[in-house]
Coordinates of N, CA and C in Angstrom, one line a residue:
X1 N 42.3 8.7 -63.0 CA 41.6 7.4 -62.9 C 42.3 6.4 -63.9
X2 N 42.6 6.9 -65.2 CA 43.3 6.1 -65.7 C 44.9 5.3 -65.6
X3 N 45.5 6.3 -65.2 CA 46.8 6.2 -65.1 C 46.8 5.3 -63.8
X4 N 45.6 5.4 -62.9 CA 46.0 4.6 -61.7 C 45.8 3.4 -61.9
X5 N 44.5 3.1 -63.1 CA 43.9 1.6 -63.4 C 45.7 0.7 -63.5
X6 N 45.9 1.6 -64.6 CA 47.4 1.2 -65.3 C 48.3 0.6 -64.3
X7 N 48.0 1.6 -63.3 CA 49.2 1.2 -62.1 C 49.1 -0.1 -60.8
X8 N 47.6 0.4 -61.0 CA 47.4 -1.1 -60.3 C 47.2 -2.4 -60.6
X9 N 47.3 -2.4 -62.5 CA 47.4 -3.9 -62.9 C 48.8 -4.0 -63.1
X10 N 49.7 -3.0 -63.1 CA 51.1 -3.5 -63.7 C 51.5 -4.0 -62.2
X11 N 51.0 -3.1 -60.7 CA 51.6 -3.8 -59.6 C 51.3 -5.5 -59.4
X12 N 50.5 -5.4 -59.9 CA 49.4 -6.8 -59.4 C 50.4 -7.8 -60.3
X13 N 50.7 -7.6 -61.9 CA 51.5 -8.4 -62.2 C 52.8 -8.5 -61.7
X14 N 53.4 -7.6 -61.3 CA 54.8 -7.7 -60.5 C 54.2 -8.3 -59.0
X15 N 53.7 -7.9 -58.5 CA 53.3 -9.4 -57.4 C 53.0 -10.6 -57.4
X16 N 52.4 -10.6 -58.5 CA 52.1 -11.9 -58.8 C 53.8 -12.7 -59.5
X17 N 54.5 -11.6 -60.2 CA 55.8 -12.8 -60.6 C 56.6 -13.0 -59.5
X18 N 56.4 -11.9 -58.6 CA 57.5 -12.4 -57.0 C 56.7 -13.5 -56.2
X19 N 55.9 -14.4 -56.8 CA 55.1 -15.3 -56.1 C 55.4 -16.4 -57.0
X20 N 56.3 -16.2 -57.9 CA 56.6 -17.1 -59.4 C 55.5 -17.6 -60.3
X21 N 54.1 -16.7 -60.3 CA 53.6 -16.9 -61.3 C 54.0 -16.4 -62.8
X22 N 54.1 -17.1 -63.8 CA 54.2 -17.2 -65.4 C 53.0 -15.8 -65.9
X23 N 53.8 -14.8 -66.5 CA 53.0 -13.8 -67.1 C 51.9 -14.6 -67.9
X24 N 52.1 -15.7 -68.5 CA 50.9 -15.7 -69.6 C 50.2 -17.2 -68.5
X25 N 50.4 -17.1 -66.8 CA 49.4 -17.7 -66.0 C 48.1 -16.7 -65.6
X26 N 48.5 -15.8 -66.0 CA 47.8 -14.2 -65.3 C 46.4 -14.0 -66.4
X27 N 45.4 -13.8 -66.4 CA 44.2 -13.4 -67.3 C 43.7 -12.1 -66.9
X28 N 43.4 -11.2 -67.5 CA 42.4 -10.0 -67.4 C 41.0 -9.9 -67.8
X29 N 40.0 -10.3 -67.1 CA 39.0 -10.4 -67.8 C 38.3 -8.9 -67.8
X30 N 37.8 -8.7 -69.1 CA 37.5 -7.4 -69.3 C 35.8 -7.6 -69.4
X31 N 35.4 -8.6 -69.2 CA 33.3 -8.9 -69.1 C 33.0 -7.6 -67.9
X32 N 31.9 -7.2 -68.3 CA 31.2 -6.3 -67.7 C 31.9 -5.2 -67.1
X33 N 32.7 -5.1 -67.1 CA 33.5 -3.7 -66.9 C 32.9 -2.3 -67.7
X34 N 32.8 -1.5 -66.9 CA 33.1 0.0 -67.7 C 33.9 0.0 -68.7
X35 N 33.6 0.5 -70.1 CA 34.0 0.5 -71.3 C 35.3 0.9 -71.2
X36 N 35.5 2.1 -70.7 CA 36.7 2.5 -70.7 C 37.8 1.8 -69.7
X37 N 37.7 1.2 -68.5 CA 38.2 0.0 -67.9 C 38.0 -1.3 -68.9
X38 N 37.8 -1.8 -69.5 CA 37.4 -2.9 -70.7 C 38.9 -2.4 -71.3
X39 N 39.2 -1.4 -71.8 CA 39.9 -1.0 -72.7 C 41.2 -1.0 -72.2
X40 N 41.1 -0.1 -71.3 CA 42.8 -0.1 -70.3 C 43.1 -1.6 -70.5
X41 N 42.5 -2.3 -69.9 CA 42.8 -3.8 -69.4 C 43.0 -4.5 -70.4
X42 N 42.5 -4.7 -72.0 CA 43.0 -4.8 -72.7 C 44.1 -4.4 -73.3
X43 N 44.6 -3.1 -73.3 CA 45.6 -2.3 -73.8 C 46.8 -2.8 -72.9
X44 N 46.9 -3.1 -71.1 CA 47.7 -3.4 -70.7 C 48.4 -4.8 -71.1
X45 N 47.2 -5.8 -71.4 CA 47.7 -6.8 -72.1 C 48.3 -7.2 -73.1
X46 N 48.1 -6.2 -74.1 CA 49.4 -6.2 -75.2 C 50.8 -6.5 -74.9
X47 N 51.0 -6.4 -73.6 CA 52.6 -6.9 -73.8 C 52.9 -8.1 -73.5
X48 N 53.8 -8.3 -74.1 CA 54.7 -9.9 -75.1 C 53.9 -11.2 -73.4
X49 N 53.2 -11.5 -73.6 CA 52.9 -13.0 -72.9 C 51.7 -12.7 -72.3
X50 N 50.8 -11.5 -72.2 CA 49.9 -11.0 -71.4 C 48.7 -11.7 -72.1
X51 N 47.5 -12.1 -71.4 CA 46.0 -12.4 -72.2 C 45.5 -11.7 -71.3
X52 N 44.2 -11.2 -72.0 CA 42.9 -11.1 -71.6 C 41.6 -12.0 -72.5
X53 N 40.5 -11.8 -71.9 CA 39.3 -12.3 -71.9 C 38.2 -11.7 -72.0
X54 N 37.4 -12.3 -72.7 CA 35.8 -11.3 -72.9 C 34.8 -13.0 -72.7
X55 N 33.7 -12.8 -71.8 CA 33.0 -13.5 -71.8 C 31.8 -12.8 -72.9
X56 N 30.8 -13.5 -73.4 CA 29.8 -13.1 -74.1 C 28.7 -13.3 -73.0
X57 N 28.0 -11.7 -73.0 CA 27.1 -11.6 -72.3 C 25.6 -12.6 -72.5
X58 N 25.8 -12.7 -74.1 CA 24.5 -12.9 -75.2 C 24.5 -14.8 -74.9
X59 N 25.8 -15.1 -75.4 CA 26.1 -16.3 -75.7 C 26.7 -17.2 -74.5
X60 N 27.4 -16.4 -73.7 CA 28.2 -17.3 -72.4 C 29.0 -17.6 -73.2
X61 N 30.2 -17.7 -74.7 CA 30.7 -18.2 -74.8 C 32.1 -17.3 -74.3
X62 N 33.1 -18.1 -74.1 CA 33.9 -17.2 -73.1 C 35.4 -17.1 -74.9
X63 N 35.4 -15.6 -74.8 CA 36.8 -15.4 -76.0 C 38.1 -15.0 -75.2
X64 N 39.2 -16.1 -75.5 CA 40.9 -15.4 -75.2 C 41.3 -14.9 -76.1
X65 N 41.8 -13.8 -75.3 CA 43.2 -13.1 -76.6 C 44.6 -13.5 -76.3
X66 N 45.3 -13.3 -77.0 CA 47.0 -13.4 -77.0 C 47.4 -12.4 -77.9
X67 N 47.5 -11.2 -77.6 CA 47.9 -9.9 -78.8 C 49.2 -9.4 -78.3
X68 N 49.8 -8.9 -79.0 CA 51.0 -8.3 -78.6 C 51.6 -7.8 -79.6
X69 N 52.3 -6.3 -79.6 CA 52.5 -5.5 -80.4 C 53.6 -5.1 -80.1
X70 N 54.4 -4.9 -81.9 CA 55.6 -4.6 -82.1 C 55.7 -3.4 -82.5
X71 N 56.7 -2.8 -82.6 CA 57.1 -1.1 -82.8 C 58.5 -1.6 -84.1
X72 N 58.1 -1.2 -84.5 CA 58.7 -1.2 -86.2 C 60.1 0.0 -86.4
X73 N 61.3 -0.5 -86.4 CA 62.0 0.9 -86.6 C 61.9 1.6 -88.1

């Protein structure tokens, strides 16, 4: 289940750039998702131009990320 989640957001982004959308035009919102889909979908977005999104359940106030992580030699 996991490895598929993985596979069907990285296809989605590769479809979406052969349509010439801009990686950082793409959002993942991770609100109300299964915890562990919350997580994948965040984790996929770590790379260099990717966001995701958390809406607040409590508040409505809607939070963007921009994270992206480097590997240190």
């Amino acid at each position: 289940e996991t490895a598929n989640l993985v596979e069907v957001i990285e296809t989605i982004y590769q479809s979406l750039a052969t349509e010439k959308y801009a990686t950082n035009d793409i959002l993942i919102d991770i609100t109300g998702g299964q915890k562990l889909n919350s997580i994948i979908g965040a984790a996929v977005s770590f790379a260099e131009g990717r966001l995701f999104q958390y809406v607040s359940t409590q508040t409505k106030q809607v939070e963007y990320f921009d994270m992206t992580y480097q590997i240190s030699e």
